[in-house]
Amino acid sequence: MRAPLLLTARYLVVPMREVFEHAAARRTTSELVLVRVDLGDQVGVGESAPRPYVTGETPASALAAVGRVDLDALGACAAAPDYPRAVAAIEALDLAAGLGQGGARAPAAACAIELALLDLAGRRHDARLADTARALGLSADLLRGTRPRPGPSRACDLSRSPEDFVAALQVRPALVKVKVGRSLDADLDRVARLRRLLPEDVPILADANMAW
């Protein structure tokens, strides 16, 4: 008889060192739902960030959705005899639909649980990221990248000017994501200013956070 799977969830608020602003919200904290699954011999941890303006979920609704999960079904996934079958069983659960109510889905709640289960399964079977790709029928290059990037990515949010953002960079970024969405003229101006300030071979991505 396998050990029963235990699940605990909690709400965590992490203060940000700086305000982060985009077209959908202005944030001073990151609000997270953490899920821990325990099968006795191994533990897995998962996390998600419910956002009303992204999926319609709040931390409270995500925690409530986590509480509706079928622990027996999770335990069967976690106890799979090998890693590919564990991943297949986790994917087959369709947690986002199963945890929702009234036809609504609960993707943030599902994300935290699924990550915890994948973490647990990976630890039990000593799996690596490339193993996850193969279990999902993907190329491992999609997850690990085909070549190393020359540096980290950075985001220029709406609370900072392009000039202040570039002046604060401590290392050369591999790419820069610029938050836009206030107006077309302002968006074009921000991107143009960044393009003048950054090396020509640093890509710039525009993220409007649903404002367009």
Coordinates of C-alpha atoms in Angstrom, one line a residue:
M1 CA 0.0 0.0 0.0
R2 CA 1.4 3.4 -1.0
A3 CA 1.7 6.2 1.5
P4 CA -1.1 8.8 1.3
L5 CA -0.2 12.0 -0.5
L6 CA -0.4 15.1 1.7
L7 CA -0.9 18.6 0.3
T8 CA -0.5 21.9 2.0
A9 CA -0.9 25.4 0.5
R10 CA -0.2 28.9 1.7
Y11 CA -0.4 32.5 0.6
L12 CA 2.8 34.4 0.5
V13 CA 3.4 38.2 -0.1
V14 CA 6.9 39.1 -1.2
P15 CA 7.7 42.9 -1.1
M16 CA 9.5 44.2 -4.2
R17 CA 12.6 46.3 -3.8
E18 CA 11.2 48.7 -6.5
V19 CA 7.7 49.5 -7.8
F20 CA 7.0 47.6 -11.0
E21 CA 4.4 49.1 -13.3
H22 CA 2.9 47.9 -16.6
A23 CA -0.3 48.7 -18.5
A24 CA -2.5 46.3 -16.4
A25 CA -1.2 47.0 -12.9
R26 CA 1.2 48.8 -10.6
R27 CA 2.8 46.4 -8.1
T28 CA 4.8 46.8 -5.0
T29 CA 4.5 43.2 -3.9
S30 CA 4.4 39.8 -5.5
E31 CA 1.5 37.7 -4.2
L32 CA 2.1 34.0 -4.5
V33 CA 0.4 30.7 -3.8
L34 CA 2.8 28.0 -2.7
V35 CA 1.9 24.3 -2.8
R36 CA 3.8 21.4 -1.1
V37 CA 3.0 17.8 -1.8
D38 CA 4.5 15.1 0.4
L39 CA 4.5 11.4 -0.4
G40 CA 6.5 10.3 2.6
D41 CA 9.8 9.6 1.0
Q42 CA 9.9 12.7 -1.2
V43 CA 8.5 16.3 -1.2
G44 CA 7.7 18.5 -4.2
V45 CA 7.0 22.3 -4.2
G46 CA 5.2 24.4 -6.7
E47 CA 4.3 28.1 -7.0
S48 CA 2.0 30.4 -9.0
A49 CA 1.1 34.0 -9.1
P50 CA -2.7 34.4 -9.4
R51 CA -3.6 37.7 -11.1
P52 CA -7.2 38.9 -11.5
Y53 CA -6.3 40.8 -14.7
V54 CA -4.7 37.7 -16.2
T55 CA -6.8 34.7 -15.4
G56 CA -9.5 36.2 -13.2
E57 CA -8.1 34.4 -10.1
T58 CA -7.1 35.9 -6.8
P59 CA -4.8 34.3 -4.2
A60 CA -8.0 33.5 -2.2
S61 CA -9.8 31.9 -5.1
A62 CA -6.7 30.0 -6.1
L63 CA -6.3 28.6 -2.6
A64 CA -9.9 27.6 -2.6
A65 CA -9.5 25.8 -5.9
V66 CA -6.4 24.0 -4.5
G67 CA -8.6 22.7 -1.7
R68 CA -11.0 21.0 -4.2
V69 CA -8.3 18.8 -5.7
D70 CA -8.7 15.0 -5.6
L71 CA -5.7 13.8 -3.4
D72 CA -6.1 10.2 -4.5
A73 CA -5.7 11.2 -8.2
L74 CA -2.6 13.2 -7.3
G75 CA -1.2 10.4 -5.2
A76 CA -1.6 8.0 -8.2
C77 CA 0.4 10.4 -10.4
A78 CA 3.1 10.8 -7.9
A79 CA 3.4 7.0 -7.3
A80 CA 3.8 6.2 -11.0
P81 CA 6.6 3.6 -11.5
D82 CA 8.7 5.8 -13.8
Y83 CA 9.1 9.4 -14.8
P84 CA 7.5 9.4 -18.3
R85 CA 4.3 7.8 -16.9
A86 CA 4.2 10.2 -14.0
V87 CA 4.4 13.2 -16.4
A88 CA 1.7 11.6 -18.6
A89 CA -0.6 11.1 -15.7
I90 CA -0.1 14.6 -14.4
E91 CA -0.9 16.1 -17.8
A92 CA -4.0 13.9 -18.2
L93 CA -5.5 15.3 -15.0
D94 CA -6.4 18.7 -16.8
L95 CA -6.3 20.4 -13.4
A96 CA -7.1 23.8 -14.7
A97 CA -10.6 22.6 -15.8
G98 CA -11.1 20.2 -12.9
L99 CA -10.4 22.8 -10.1
G100 CA -12.7 25.5 -11.6
Q101 CA -16.3 26.2 -10.8
G102 CA -19.2 27.2 -12.9
G103 CA -17.4 26.6 -16.1
A104 CA -14.5 28.8 -15.2
R105 CA -10.9 27.4 -15.2
A106 CA -8.4 27.8 -12.5
P107 CA -5.0 27.8 -14.3
A108 CA -3.0 29.5 -11.5
A109 CA -4.1 26.9 -8.9
A110 CA -3.5 24.2 -11.4
C111 CA 0.0 25.6 -12.1
A112 CA 1.1 25.4 -8.5
I113 CA -0.1 21.9 -8.0
E114 CA 1.3 20.6 -11.3
L115 CA 4.7 22.1 -10.6
A116 CA 4.7 20.5 -7.2
L117 CA 3.8 17.1 -8.7
L118 CA 6.5 17.4 -11.4
D119 CA 9.0 18.4 -8.7
L120 CA 8.1 15.4 -6.6
A121 CA 8.2 13.0 -9.6
G122 CA 11.5 14.4 -10.7
R123 CA 13.0 13.9 -7.3
R124 CA 11.7 10.4 -7.0
H125 CA 13.0 9.3 -10.3
D126 CA 16.1 11.5 -10.4
A127 CA 14.9 13.2 -13.6
R128 CA 16.3 16.2 -15.4
L129 CA 14.8 19.0 -17.5
A130 CA 15.6 17.2 -20.7
D131 CA 13.7 14.1 -19.3
T132 CA 10.6 16.3 -18.9
A133 CA 10.9 17.4 -22.6
R134 CA 11.1 13.8 -23.8
A135 CA 8.2 12.8 -21.6
L136 CA 6.0 15.5 -23.1
G137 CA 7.2 14.6 -26.6
L138 CA 9.2 17.9 -27.0
S139 CA 12.7 18.6 -28.2
A140 CA 15.0 19.1 -25.2
D141 CA 16.4 22.1 -27.0
L142 CA 13.0 23.9 -26.4
L143 CA 13.7 23.8 -22.6
R144 CA 17.4 24.1 -22.3
G145 CA 18.1 26.4 -25.3
T146 CA 20.3 25.6 -28.2
R147 CA 23.1 27.9 -27.1
P148 CA 24.0 29.9 -23.9
R149 CA 22.8 33.5 -23.8
P150 CA 25.4 36.2 -23.3
G151 CA 23.6 37.6 -20.3
P152 CA 20.3 38.0 -18.4
S153 CA 17.1 39.5 -19.7
R154 CA 15.8 42.8 -18.2
A155 CA 12.4 44.5 -18.2
C156 CA 12.0 48.3 -18.5
D157 CA 8.7 48.9 -16.8
L158 CA 6.5 52.0 -17.0
S159 CA 7.7 53.5 -13.7
R160 CA 11.2 54.2 -15.2
S161 CA 12.4 56.2 -18.1
P162 CA 14.5 54.4 -20.7
E163 CA 17.4 56.6 -19.7
D164 CA 17.2 55.7 -16.0
F165 CA 16.7 52.0 -16.9
V166 CA 19.9 51.8 -19.1
A167 CA 21.9 53.8 -16.6
A168 CA 21.1 51.3 -13.8
L169 CA 22.2 48.2 -15.9
Q170 CA 25.1 46.5 -14.2
V171 CA 25.7 43.8 -16.9
R172 CA 25.0 43.7 -20.6
P173 CA 21.5 42.2 -21.1
A174 CA 20.8 39.4 -23.5
L175 CA 17.5 41.1 -24.4
V176 CA 15.3 43.8 -23.0
K177 CA 11.6 43.7 -22.6
V178 CA 10.0 47.1 -22.6
K179 CA 6.6 47.6 -21.1
V180 CA 4.2 49.6 -23.3
G181 CA 0.5 50.2 -23.6
R182 CA -0.3 53.8 -22.5
S183 CA -0.6 55.3 -26.0
L184 CA 0.8 54.5 -29.4
D185 CA 2.9 57.7 -29.5
A186 CA 4.3 57.0 -26.0
D187 CA 5.0 53.4 -26.9
L188 CA 6.9 54.3 -30.1
D189 CA 8.9 56.9 -28.2
R190 CA 9.9 54.5 -25.4
V191 CA 11.1 51.8 -27.9
A192 CA 12.9 54.4 -30.0
R193 CA 14.8 55.8 -27.0
L194 CA 15.7 52.3 -25.8
R195 CA 16.9 51.4 -29.3
R196 CA 19.3 54.5 -29.3
L197 CA 20.6 53.7 -25.8
L198 CA 21.2 49.9 -26.2
P199 CA 23.8 48.1 -28.3
E200 CA 22.3 47.3 -31.7
D201 CA 22.6 43.6 -31.2
V202 CA 20.5 43.6 -28.0
P203 CA 16.9 42.6 -29.0
I204 CA 14.0 44.6 -27.7
L205 CA 10.7 43.0 -27.0
A206 CA 7.5 45.0 -26.4
D207 CA 5.0 43.8 -23.8
A208 CA 1.7 45.6 -23.6
N209 CA 0.1 43.4 -20.9
M210 CA -3.2 43.1 -22.7
A211 CA -3.5 46.9 -23.3
W212 CA -3.6 46.5 -27.1

